[in-house]
């Protein structure tokens, strides 16, 4: 079992940056692949980024590739999402998710994740 708490959301102007954090409680954080998803009002939850257990594999949605970077610090039980060059279309609630996997595995489908945080709001103004 793992509990996830996101933080770092806020209101920024287009072109600005935010760094989201997801703090995990649990004994086996390093056994989980981690992901970030987002959901805008009236939209389905969409994949943003994922990272494997040791951070060796990452994968991004095309909409954020080159602007966002996912990373993790297993010693701190924390996963991060660095968001640069933010656009108004990035406005959404951002969710952290965890899924136990074997080595070198990533997950990109929301239904593949067992554990979710409460979400943090990111609003990008034009």
XYZ file of N, CA, C and O in Angstrom:
504
model
N 0.841 -1.184 0.000
C 0.000 0.000 0.000
C 0.882 1.241 0.000
O 1.972 1.242 0.589
N 0.402 2.270 -0.656
C 1.111 3.532 -0.701
C 0.091 4.662 -0.754
O -0.971 4.542 -1.387
N 0.387 5.742 -0.062
C -0.432 6.937 -0.091
C 0.355 8.049 -0.769
O 1.555 8.201 -0.524
N -0.325 8.822 -1.608
C 0.321 9.829 -2.430
C -0.294 11.198 -2.168
O -1.516 11.328 -2.104
N 0.553 12.210 -2.049
C 0.105 13.580 -1.821
C 0.840 14.499 -2.775
O 2.069 14.638 -2.689
N 0.090 15.154 -3.668
C 0.676 16.086 -4.617
C 0.756 17.480 -4.013
O -0.062 17.855 -3.169
N 1.717 18.247 -4.486
C 1.840 19.644 -4.101
C 2.561 20.396 -5.208
O 3.138 19.790 -6.104
N 2.523 21.710 -5.132
C 3.267 22.536 -6.066
C 2.442 23.201 -7.144
O 2.983 23.987 -7.929
N 1.160 22.895 -7.210
C 0.322 23.539 -8.202
C 0.104 25.003 -7.876
O 0.418 25.484 -6.785
N -0.448 25.719 -8.839
C -0.705 27.126 -8.640
C -1.090 27.806 -9.925
O -1.392 27.157 -10.929
N -1.088 29.124 -9.886
C -1.435 29.966 -11.024
C -0.174 30.594 -11.586
O 0.577 31.255 -10.848
N 0.066 30.381 -12.867
C 1.230 30.957 -13.529
C 0.819 31.521 -14.875
O -0.207 31.140 -15.447
N 1.626 32.429 -15.384
C 1.402 32.970 -16.714
C 1.973 32.039 -17.775
O 2.889 31.257 -17.514
N 1.408 32.106 -18.958
C 1.932 31.329 -20.070
C 3.427 31.585 -20.231
O 3.889 32.728 -20.146
N 4.165 30.514 -20.463
C 5.608 30.600 -20.572
C 6.338 30.371 -19.275
O 7.571 30.205 -19.277
N 5.616 30.344 -18.174
C 6.221 30.142 -16.876
C 6.456 28.679 -16.566
O 6.210 27.795 -17.390
N 6.918 28.439 -15.349
C 7.282 27.090 -14.915
C 6.694 26.775 -13.558
O 6.476 27.661 -12.736
N 6.448 25.502 -13.338
C 6.053 24.977 -12.045
C 6.740 23.639 -11.844
O 7.008 22.924 -12.816
N 6.984 23.304 -10.595
C 7.525 22.002 -10.242
C 6.552 21.328 -9.286
O 6.369 21.778 -8.156
N 5.918 20.267 -9.746
C 5.009 19.498 -8.916
C 5.777 18.411 -8.183
O 6.721 17.832 -8.721
N 5.346 18.135 -6.972
C 5.924 17.063 -6.184
C 4.837 16.093 -5.775
O 3.694 16.481 -5.567
N 5.196 14.848 -5.662
C 4.298 13.808 -5.179
C 5.046 13.029 -4.112
O 5.999 12.304 -4.428
N 4.628 13.202 -2.880
C 5.253 12.525 -1.756
C 4.498 11.246 -1.451
O 3.273 11.256 -1.309
N 5.221 10.161 -1.350
C 4.632 8.854 -1.121
C 4.971 8.349 0.268
O 6.127 8.431 0.701
N 3.974 7.848 0.941
C 4.198 7.122 2.184
C 4.114 5.636 1.878
O 3.262 5.199 1.103
N 4.983 4.887 2.478
C 5.013 3.464 2.223
C 6.431 2.938 2.320
O 7.393 3.701 2.277
N 6.531 1.659 2.393
C 7.812 1.010 2.638
C 8.550 0.621 1.370
O 9.739 0.329 1.429
N 7.848 0.609 0.251
C 8.408 0.046 -0.971
C 8.229 0.980 -2.159
O 7.859 0.537 -3.250
N 8.520 2.260 -1.973
C 8.352 3.232 -3.046
C 9.125 2.834 -4.298
O 8.641 3.011 -5.424
N 10.315 2.293 -4.114
C 11.152 1.946 -5.255
C 10.616 0.770 -6.060
O 11.156 0.469 -7.131
N 9.580 0.106 -5.589
C 8.971 -0.989 -6.339
C 7.834 -0.528 -7.241
O 7.225 -1.353 -7.925
N 7.567 0.770 -7.268
C 6.456 1.319 -8.033
C 6.940 2.122 -9.231
O 7.810 2.992 -9.096
N 6.360 1.828 -10.383
C 6.393 2.805 -11.453
C 5.458 3.945 -11.074
O 4.443 3.734 -10.410
N 5.814 5.149 -11.480
C 5.034 6.327 -11.124
C 4.576 7.048 -12.380
O 5.250 7.022 -13.411
N 3.447 7.695 -12.269
C 2.924 8.442 -13.395
C 2.275 9.739 -12.975
O 1.882 9.916 -11.818
N 2.210 10.649 -13.923
C 1.446 11.879 -13.774
C 0.349 11.897 -14.831
O 0.601 11.601 -16.010
N -0.847 12.231 -14.400
C -1.997 12.393 -15.275
C -2.620 13.750 -15.002
O -2.367 14.367 -13.964
N -3.444 14.211 -15.919
C -4.136 15.476 -15.700
C -5.549 15.391 -16.245
O -5.842 14.610 -17.150
N -6.420 16.213 -15.684
C -7.804 16.232 -16.096
C -8.318 17.661 -16.061
O -8.311 18.305 -15.014
N -8.750 18.144 -17.204
C -9.360 19.456 -17.317
C -10.871 19.315 -17.207
O -11.423 18.238 -17.457
N -11.569 20.397 -16.848
C -13.027 20.316 -16.732
C -13.673 19.818 -18.019
O -13.362 20.298 -19.111
N -14.560 18.841 -17.887
C -15.253 18.295 -19.033
C -14.434 17.371 -19.893
O -14.928 16.903 -20.924
N -13.201 17.093 -19.505
C -12.318 16.233 -20.278
C -12.036 14.937 -19.526
O -12.175 14.864 -18.307
N -11.631 13.922 -20.270
C -11.198 12.686 -19.646
C -9.796 12.850 -19.084
O -9.012 13.684 -19.534
N -9.486 12.046 -18.087
C -8.140 12.057 -17.540
C -7.157 11.582 -18.601
O -7.383 10.561 -19.262
N -6.064 12.317 -18.761
C -5.102 11.985 -19.792
C -3.710 11.785 -19.217
O -3.319 12.415 -18.233
N -2.972 10.926 -19.869
C -1.606 10.622 -19.491
C -0.699 11.808 -19.754
O -0.830 12.484 -20.779
N 0.235 12.052 -18.837
C 1.218 13.117 -18.995
C 2.631 12.551 -19.076
O 3.363 12.809 -20.033
N 3.032 11.784 -18.068
C 4.400 11.275 -18.011
C 4.459 10.083 -17.069
O 3.642 9.947 -16.162
N 5.455 9.225 -17.275
C 5.663 8.085 -16.401
C 7.151 7.831 -16.256
O 7.950 8.243 -17.106
N 7.507 7.155 -15.180
C 8.902 6.853 -14.890
C 8.979 5.486 -14.233
O 8.137 5.121 -13.414
N 9.991 4.716 -14.607
C 10.158 3.377 -14.077
C 10.704 3.416 -12.658
O 11.042 4.470 -12.122
N 10.822 2.248 -12.054
C 11.149 2.133 -10.636
C 12.407 2.874 -10.224
O 12.431 3.558 -9.186
N 13.458 2.733 -11.011
C 14.727 3.368 -10.685
C 14.981 4.634 -11.490
O 16.064 5.213 -11.400
N 14.012 5.050 -12.274
C 14.147 6.264 -13.048
C 14.838 6.101 -14.381
O 15.066 7.092 -15.075
N 15.163 4.868 -14.762
C 15.908 4.652 -15.982
C 15.106 4.800 -17.259
O 15.687 5.001 -18.325
N 13.800 4.689 -17.159
C 12.934 4.795 -18.323
C 11.888 5.853 -18.045
O 11.239 5.842 -16.997
N 11.736 6.772 -18.965
C 10.677 7.768 -18.896
C 9.945 7.811 -20.218
O 10.484 7.440 -21.267
N 8.719 8.278 -20.158
C 7.903 8.386 -21.358
C 6.928 9.528 -21.162
O 6.385 9.705 -20.067
N 6.693 10.295 -22.231
C 5.872 11.490 -22.149
C 4.802 11.514 -23.221
O 4.993 11.001 -24.331
N 3.694 12.135 -22.890
C 2.704 12.439 -23.907
C 3.299 13.423 -24.902
O 4.100 14.293 -24.545
N 2.903 13.294 -26.160
C 3.429 14.191 -27.185
C 3.155 15.660 -26.862
O 3.954 16.533 -27.205
N 2.052 15.921 -26.186
C 1.663 17.288 -25.898
C 2.605 17.992 -24.925
O 2.615 19.225 -24.867
N 3.382 17.230 -24.160
C 4.271 17.831 -23.171
C 5.739 17.520 -23.419
O 6.608 18.084 -22.739
N 6.036 16.665 -24.371
C 7.419 16.270 -24.635
C 8.258 17.494 -24.980
O 7.864 18.333 -25.790
N 9.421 17.586 -24.351
C 10.305 18.715 -24.555
C 10.053 19.866 -23.614
O 10.892 20.766 -23.511
N 8.916 19.866 -22.932
C 8.584 20.919 -21.983
C 8.545 20.415 -20.544
O 8.909 21.144 -19.626
N 8.072 19.197 -20.362
C 7.944 18.615 -19.029
C 9.026 17.573 -18.818
O 9.482 16.920 -19.769
N 9.403 17.377 -17.571
C 10.380 16.364 -17.212
C 9.970 15.689 -15.911
O 9.739 16.371 -14.911
N 9.874 14.374 -15.938
C 9.550 13.609 -14.748
C 10.838 13.051 -14.149
O 11.752 12.651 -14.873
N 10.916 13.042 -12.840
C 12.073 12.492 -12.151
C 11.622 11.933 -10.813
O 10.495 12.182 -10.368
N 12.496 11.175 -10.187
C 12.154 10.633 -8.873
C 13.392 10.565 -8.002
O 14.517 10.438 -8.485
N 13.154 10.658 -6.711
C 14.195 10.513 -5.714
C 13.707 9.446 -4.750
O 12.908 9.722 -3.850
N 14.161 8.229 -4.956
C 13.657 7.127 -4.148
C 14.072 7.242 -2.681
O 13.380 6.721 -1.807
N 15.185 7.915 -2.410
C 15.596 8.131 -1.032
C 14.629 9.043 -0.296
O 14.523 8.981 0.929
N 13.922 9.903 -1.033
C 12.949 10.819 -0.452
C 11.515 10.385 -0.691
O 10.583 11.104 -0.315
N 11.325 9.250 -1.328
C 9.980 8.757 -1.645
C 9.157 9.815 -2.380
O 7.977 10.041 -2.074
N 9.771 10.449 -3.353
C 9.133 11.558 -4.035
C 9.347 11.470 -5.538
O 10.442 11.133 -5.994
N 8.304 11.785 -6.288
C 8.393 11.927 -7.730
C 8.046 13.367 -8.078
O 7.208 13.991 -7.410
N 8.692 13.900 -9.105
C 8.539 15.289 -9.487
C 8.073 15.399 -10.933
O 8.322 14.529 -11.754
N 7.424 16.502 -11.222
C 7.118 16.866 -12.593
C 7.511 18.319 -12.785
O 6.839 19.219 -12.273
N 8.611 18.533 -13.483
C 9.045 19.876 -13.815
C 8.339 20.298 -15.089
O 8.465 19.637 -16.117
N 7.609 21.390 -15.026
C 6.813 21.865 -16.146
C 7.341 23.231 -16.567
O 7.263 24.193 -15.803
N 7.863 23.304 -17.768
C 8.388 24.537 -18.326
C 7.568 24.950 -19.542
O 6.840 24.152 -20.120
N 7.722 26.194 -19.932
C 7.033 26.727 -21.105
C 5.548 26.399 -21.072
O 4.965 25.930 -22.051
N 4.935 26.667 -19.949
C 3.542 26.291 -19.752
C 2.617 27.057 -20.692
O 2.852 28.227 -21.002
N 1.583 26.356 -21.110
C 0.584 26.896 -22.018
C -0.783 26.863 -21.354
O -1.023 26.040 -20.468
N -1.705 27.725 -21.778
C -3.049 27.672 -21.193
C -3.692 26.294 -21.287
O -4.441 25.910 -20.380
N -3.408 25.547 -22.341
C -3.984 24.221 -22.478
C -3.421 23.204 -21.490
O -3.917 22.078 -21.417
N -2.393 23.580 -20.728
C -1.901 22.734 -19.655
C -2.740 22.852 -18.390
O -2.516 22.100 -17.434
N -3.671 23.782 -18.362
C -4.515 23.978 -17.195
C -5.330 22.723 -16.909
O -6.052 22.225 -17.776
N -5.203 22.195 -15.701
C -5.881 20.960 -15.322
C -5.565 20.663 -13.868
O -4.703 21.297 -13.257
N -6.265 19.685 -13.330
C -5.857 19.085 -12.075
C -4.860 17.984 -12.409
O -5.138 17.128 -13.251
N -3.718 18.014 -11.760
C -2.665 17.046 -12.006
C -2.643 16.016 -10.888
O -2.632 16.361 -9.703
N -2.629 14.754 -11.280
C -2.681 13.644 -10.343
C -1.419 12.806 -10.435
O -0.934 12.507 -11.529
N -0.930 12.405 -9.302
C 0.164 11.458 -9.193
C -0.421 10.062 -9.006
O -1.442 9.895 -8.333
N 0.210 9.066 -9.606
C -0.275 7.697 -9.509
C 0.890 6.733 -9.375
O 1.999 7.008 -9.844
N 0.626 5.593 -8.746
C 1.646 4.583 -8.503
C 1.123 3.205 -8.869
O -0.054 2.904 -8.677
N 2.032 2.384 -9.388
C 1.695 1.013 -9.736
C 2.906 0.119 -9.524
O 3.984 0.410 -10.057
N 2.742 -0.935 -8.768
C 3.824 -1.898 -8.609
C 4.103 -2.590 -9.931
O 3.178 -3.027 -10.621
N 5.369 -2.677 -10.274
C 5.781 -3.285 -11.533
C 7.053 -4.081 -11.334
O 7.709 -4.014 -10.292
N 7.402 -4.835 -12.361
C 8.724 -5.427 -12.434
C 9.731 -4.350 -12.829
O 9.377 -3.187 -13.038
N 10.987 -4.736 -12.956
C 12.026 -3.792 -13.343
C 11.775 -3.219 -14.734
O 11.261 -3.892 -15.633
N 12.130 -1.968 -14.909
C 12.173 -1.327 -16.225
C 10.818 -1.312 -16.926
O 10.738 -1.470 -18.145
N 9.767 -1.107 -16.154
C 8.412 -1.083 -16.677
C 7.812 0.293 -16.468
O 7.990 0.909 -15.415
N 7.089 0.766 -17.473
C 6.327 1.999 -17.353
C 4.871 1.709 -17.704
O 4.564 0.736 -18.382
N 3.974 2.560 -17.234
C 2.553 2.429 -17.505
C 2.016 3.766 -17.985
O 2.352 4.809 -17.428
N 1.166 3.722 -19.000
C 0.625 4.944 -19.572
C -0.896 5.004 -19.530
O -1.477 6.025 -19.919
N -1.542 3.960 -19.088
C -3.001 3.938 -19.012
C -3.442 4.135 -17.569
O -2.927 3.479 -16.658
N -4.408 5.006 -17.356
C -4.886 5.286 -16.015
C -5.398 4.024 -15.325
O -5.207 3.843 -14.120
N -6.033 3.145 -16.095
C -6.594 1.931 -15.514
C -5.530 0.970 -15.009
O -5.847 0.027 -14.285
N -4.278 1.191 -15.375
C -3.189 0.335 -14.926
C -2.621 0.749 -13.576
O -1.780 0.037 -13.023
N -3.043 1.877 -13.048
C -2.537 2.385 -11.782
C -3.511 2.094 -10.651
O -4.713 2.351 -10.778
N -2.977 1.596 -9.551
C -3.797 1.225 -8.409
C -3.937 2.339 -7.382
O -4.920 2.366 -6.636
N -2.967 3.248 -7.311
C -2.928 4.248 -6.254
C -2.856 5.637 -6.846
O -2.093 5.895 -7.772
N -3.637 6.555 -6.262
C -3.754 7.921 -6.764
C -3.709 8.931 -5.643
O -4.214 8.686 -4.544
N -3.120 10.079 -5.933
C -3.184 11.200 -5.026
C -4.461 11.983 -5.206
O -5.324 11.649 -6.035
N -4.599 13.054 -4.434
C -5.824 13.854 -4.447
C -5.852 14.891 -5.562
O -6.910 15.460 -5.847
N -4.727 15.147 -6.169
C -4.636 16.112 -7.249
C -4.214 17.488 -6.780
O -4.450 17.879 -5.639
N -3.585 18.229 -7.680
C -3.214 19.608 -7.417
C -3.533 20.435 -8.664
O -3.263 20.015 -9.788
N -4.126 21.598 -8.455
C -4.594 22.424 -9.561
C -3.452 23.213 -10.172
O -2.695 23.882 -9.462
N -3.351 23.152 -11.482
C -2.424 23.978 -12.242
C -3.247 24.839 -13.186
O -4.024 24.319 -13.985
N -3.090 26.140 -13.081
C -3.803 27.071 -13.940
C -2.789 27.961 -14.641
O -1.963 28.600 -13.988
N -2.862 28.001 -15.962
C -1.944 28.788 -16.771
C -2.751 29.865 -17.476
O -3.630 29.564 -18.285
N -2.459 31.107 -17.178
C -3.172 32.225 -17.766
C -2.471 32.700 -19.025
O -1.247 32.597 -19.158
N -3.240 33.243 -19.953
C -2.690 33.746 -21.201
C -2.245 35.186 -21.069
O -2.557 35.870 -20.086
